[in-house]
CSV table of C-alpha atoms in Angstrom, one decimal:
chain,number,residue,atom,x,y,z
G,1,UNK,CA,-80.5,-9.6,94.8
G,2,UNK,CA,-82.1,-9.6,97.8
G,3,UNK,CA,-85.5,-8.1,98.5
G,4,UNK,CA,-87.6,-5.1,96.4
G,5,UNK,CA,-84.7,-2.4,94.7
G,6,UNK,CA,-85.3,0.4,92.4
G,7,UNK,CA,-82.3,1.2,90.6
G,8,UNK,CA,-81.8,5.1,88.3
G,9,UNK,CA,-78.9,6.5,86.5
G,10,UNK,CA,-79.1,9.8,84.1
G,11,UNK,CA,-77.1,12.4,82.2
G,12,UNK,CA,-78.0,15.0,79.7
G,13,UNK,CA,-78.5,12.2,77.2
G,14,UNK,CA,-80.9,9.6,79.0
G,15,UNK,CA,-83.4,9.1,82.2
G,16,UNK,CA,-83.8,5.5,83.0
G,17,UNK,CA,-85.1,4.3,86.2
G,18,UNK,CA,-85.5,0.4,87.0
G,19,UNK,CA,-87.6,-1.3,89.8
G,20,UNK,CA,-87.4,-5.5,90.9
G,21,UNK,CA,-89.4,-7.2,93.6
G,22,UNK,CA,-88.6,-11.2,94.2
G,23,UNK,CA,-92.1,-13.7,93.6
G,24,UNK,CA,-94.0,-13.3,96.9
G,25,UNK,CA,-92.7,-15.9,99.5
G,26,UNK,CA,-89.0,-15.7,98.1
G,27,UNK,CA,-86.2,-14.0,99.4
G,28,UNK,CA,-84.0,-14.0,96.5
G,29,UNK,CA,-84.7,-12.6,92.8
G,30,UNK,CA,-84.5,-14.5,90.2
G,31,UNK,CA,-84.6,-11.3,87.5
G,32,UNK,CA,-81.3,-9.4,87.4
G,33,UNK,CA,-80.3,-6.3,85.8
G,34,UNK,CA,-77.5,-4.1,85.1
G,35,UNK,CA,-77.2,-0.2,83.6
G,36,UNK,CA,-74.4,1.8,83.3
G,37,UNK,CA,-74.3,5.4,81.3
G,38,UNK,CA,-71.2,7.4,80.0
G,39,UNK,CA,-70.6,10.0,78.3
G,40,UNK,CA,-70.6,8.2,75.0
G,41,UNK,CA,-73.3,5.4,75.7
G,42,UNK,CA,-76.2,4.0,78.0
G,43,UNK,CA,-75.9,0.1,78.1
G,44,UNK,CA,-78.6,-1.8,80.0
G,45,UNK,CA,-79.0,-5.7,80.5
G,46,UNK,CA,-82.4,-7.6,81.8
G,47,UNK,CA,-82.0,-10.9,82.7
G,48,UNK,CA,-84.1,-13.7,84.1
G,49,UNK,CA,-83.2,-17.3,85.6
G,50,UNK,CA,-85.2,-20.1,84.8
G,51,UNK,CA,-87.5,-20.9,87.5
G,52,UNK,CA,-87.5,-18.9,90.7
G,53,UNK,CA,-85.3,-18.5,94.2
G,54,UNK,CA,-82.0,-18.7,94.5
G,55,UNK,CA,-80.7,-20.9,91.4
G,56,UNK,CA,-82.4,-18.4,89.2
G,57,UNK,CA,-80.7,-16.3,90.8
G,58,UNK,CA,-77.2,-17.6,90.5
G,59,UNK,CA,-77.8,-17.7,87.3
G,60,UNK,CA,-79.5,-14.4,86.2
G,61,UNK,CA,-76.4,-12.2,88.6
G,62,UNK,CA,-73.8,-14.2,87.0
G,63,UNK,CA,-75.1,-12.4,83.2
G,64,UNK,CA,-75.5,-9.0,85.0
G,65,UNK,CA,-71.6,-9.4,85.9
G,66,UNK,CA,-70.5,-10.4,83.1
G,67,UNK,CA,-72.1,-7.3,81.3
G,68,UNK,CA,-70.5,-5.4,84.4
G,69,UNK,CA,-67.1,-6.4,83.5
G,70,UNK,CA,-67.5,-6.4,79.6
G,71,UNK,CA,-69.8,-3.3,79.2
G,72,UNK,CA,-67.4,-1.6,76.5
G,73,UNK,CA,-68.1,-4.4,74.7
G,74,UNK,CA,-70.4,-4.6,71.0
G,75,UNK,CA,-74.1,-6.3,71.9
G,76,UNK,CA,-73.1,-9.2,69.5
G,77,UNK,CA,-70.0,-10.0,71.9
G,78,UNK,CA,-71.8,-9.3,75.0
G,79,UNK,CA,-74.2,-11.5,74.4
G,80,UNK,CA,-72.4,-13.9,73.7
G,81,UNK,CA,-70.0,-14.2,76.9
G,82,UNK,CA,-73.2,-14.2,79.1
G,83,UNK,CA,-74.2,-17.4,77.2
G,84,UNK,CA,-71.0,-19.1,77.9
G,85,UNK,CA,-71.1,-17.6,81.5
G,86,UNK,CA,-74.1,-19.8,81.7
G,87,UNK,CA,-72.6,-23.3,81.2
G,88,UNK,CA,-73.5,-25.7,84.4
G,89,UNK,CA,-75.8,-23.3,85.5
G,90,UNK,CA,-80.0,-23.1,85.3
G,91,UNK,CA,-80.2,-21.1,82.2
G,92,UNK,CA,-81.6,-17.4,81.7
G,93,UNK,CA,-83.2,-15.6,79.4
G,94,UNK,CA,-81.4,-12.2,77.9
G,95,UNK,CA,-81.9,-8.9,76.9
G,96,UNK,CA,-79.3,-6.0,76.2
G,97,UNK,CA,-79.6,-2.4,74.8
G,98,UNK,CA,-77.1,-0.2,74.2
G,99,UNK,CA,-77.4,3.3,72.9
G,100,UNK,CA,-74.7,5.2,71.5
G,101,UNK,CA,-75.3,9.1,71.9
G,102,UNK,CA,-73.6,10.6,69.5
G,103,UNK,CA,-75.5,8.3,66.4
G,104,UNK,CA,-78.6,8.4,68.2
G,105,UNK,CA,-78.5,4.8,67.4
G,106,UNK,CA,-79.2,2.0,69.6
G,107,UNK,CA,-78.4,-2.2,69.1
G,108,UNK,CA,-80.7,-4.0,70.7
G,109,UNK,CA,-80.2,-8.3,71.1
G,110,UNK,CA,-83.0,-10.5,73.2
G,111,UNK,CA,-82.9,-14.1,73.5
G,112,UNK,CA,-86.2,-15.4,75.3
G,113,UNK,CA,-89.6,-13.6,76.4
G,114,UNK,CA,-88.2,-10.1,78.2
G,115,UNK,CA,-90.3,-7.8,76.1
G,116,UNK,CA,-89.1,-4.5,74.5
G,117,UNK,CA,-90.9,-1.5,72.8
G,118,UNK,CA,-89.2,2.2,72.2
G,119,UNK,CA,-91.8,4.6,70.8
G,120,UNK,CA,-90.4,7.6,69.3
G,121,UNK,CA,-92.4,11.3,69.3
G,122,UNK,CA,-93.3,11.0,65.2
G,123,UNK,CA,-95.3,7.9,66.6
G,124,UNK,CA,-93.3,5.4,65.3
G,125,UNK,CA,-93.1,2.3,67.4
G,126,UNK,CA,-89.8,-0.3,67.3
G,127,UNK,CA,-90.4,-3.9,68.9
G,128,UNK,CA,-87.6,-6.2,67.9
G,129,UNK,CA,-88.7,-9.6,68.0
G,130,UNK,CA,-86.4,-11.8,70.4
G,131,UNK,CA,-84.9,-15.1,69.2
G,132,UNK,CA,-86.9,-17.9,71.1
G,133,UNK,CA,-85.7,-20.0,73.9
G,134,UNK,CA,-82.9,-19.6,76.8
G,135,UNK,CA,-79.2,-19.4,76.9
G,136,UNK,CA,-77.8,-22.4,78.4
G,137,UNK,CA,-74.0,-22.3,77.3
G,138,UNK,CA,-74.7,-24.2,74.1
G,139,UNK,CA,-74.2,-23.3,70.7
G,140,UNK,CA,-76.9,-20.5,70.4
G,141,UNK,CA,-77.9,-18.1,67.2
G,142,UNK,CA,-78.6,-14.4,68.1
G,143,UNK,CA,-80.4,-11.7,66.4
G,144,UNK,CA,-78.5,-8.2,67.1
G,145,UNK,CA,-80.4,-5.5,65.1
G,146,UNK,CA,-79.7,-1.7,65.6
G,147,UNK,CA,-81.9,1.4,64.8
G,148,UNK,CA,-82.2,5.1,65.1
G,149,UNK,CA,-83.9,6.9,67.8
G,150,UNK,CA,-85.6,10.1,67.7
G,151,UNK,CA,-84.6,13.0,70.8
G,152,UNK,CA,-87.4,12.0,73.5
G,153,UNK,CA,-88.1,8.4,72.6
G,154,UNK,CA,-89.1,6.4,75.4
G,155,UNK,CA,-88.6,2.8,76.1
G,156,UNK,CA,-89.9,0.2,78.0
G,157,UNK,CA,-88.1,-3.3,79.3
G,158,UNK,CA,-89.6,-6.0,81.0
G,159,UNK,CA,-89.9,-9.6,82.1
G,160,UNK,CA,-92.5,-11.7,81.9
G,161,UNK,CA,-93.9,-11.3,85.6
G,162,UNK,CA,-94.8,-8.0,84.6
G,163,UNK,CA,-98.2,-8.2,83.6
G,164,UNK,CA,-100.0,-5.0,82.8
G,165,UNK,CA,-102.0,-4.0,79.5
G,166,UNK,CA,-101.0,-0.8,77.4
G,167,UNK,CA,-97.6,-1.1,77.7
G,168,UNK,CA,-97.3,0.3,74.2
G,169,UNK,CA,-99.8,3.3,75.2
G,170,UNK,CA,-97.6,4.0,78.0
G,171,UNK,CA,-94.4,4.0,76.1
G,172,UNK,CA,-96.0,6.9,73.7
G,173,UNK,CA,-97.5,8.9,76.7
G,174,UNK,CA,-97.0,12.4,77.5
G,175,UNK,CA,-96.1,11.5,81.0
G,176,UNK,CA,-92.3,11.4,82.1
G,177,UNK,CA,-90.2,8.7,83.1
G,178,UNK,CA,-91.2,8.8,87.3
G,179,UNK,CA,-94.7,8.9,85.9
G,180,UNK,CA,-95.0,6.0,84.3
G,181,UNK,CA,-92.5,4.1,86.6
G,182,UNK,CA,-95.3,5.2,89.4
G,183,UNK,CA,-98.0,4.0,86.9
G,184,UNK,CA,-96.5,0.6,86.5
G,185,UNK,CA,-96.0,0.5,90.4
G,186,UNK,CA,-99.5,0.7,91.2
G,187,UNK,CA,-101.2,-1.4,88.3
G,188,UNK,CA,-98.6,-4.6,88.1
G,189,UNK,CA,-100.5,-7.7,89.3
G,190,UNK,CA,-97.1,-9.0,91.3
G,191,UNK,CA,-96.2,-11.8,93.3
G,192,UNK,CA,-97.1,-14.7,90.8
G,193,UNK,CA,-93.4,-14.5,89.8
G,194,UNK,CA,-90.5,-12.4,90.3
G,195,UNK,CA,-90.7,-9.2,88.1
G,196,UNK,CA,-88.2,-6.8,86.9
G,197,UNK,CA,-88.6,-3.8,84.4
G,198,UNK,CA,-87.3,-0.6,83.1
G,199,UNK,CA,-88.4,2.5,82.0
G,200,UNK,CA,-86.3,5.1,80.0
G,201,UNK,CA,-86.4,8.2,77.8
G,202,UNK,CA,-83.4,9.4,75.2
G,203,UNK,CA,-82.7,13.0,75.0
């Protein structure tokens, strides 16, 4: 992915907005993101290739393509596929979220430093801890957790290129997804690293 990019997807069950910007001076963003919504589920993957620039992009983009090709698979299967596709590449950190609308559940798995928080209208927060390290094609342990969510829950996923305070407060605010995204755009300190974030609300 070259340059800045904004993605959106929505249906009656979800609204999601994602934004990406490369490190200052770089044509390539070492982060990649994939989003897909169907009548049954929403899936997204946020991937941060190690380092920055073209080699980081090739690693994260390989992961994005793998999720795109297999988005109907379970998260446990997907994250292993993504690990395998990184053999002989630089490596990457990765978070995958898959929400199933009829059950009001989501499964989440993360390896590395990508952050995630989900805020329920009742005041409950869900922020699963990632496995430390990164994917590189070597045998890897994963932690896949499934949670229930409430109607109206909001979530934010972001790479470490986003440095902004009060992420939990943002996720629990009464602001719309567009307003939260605009706030992040206006207050995020950018330029020192590739930046990717995704803001979503489940209905």
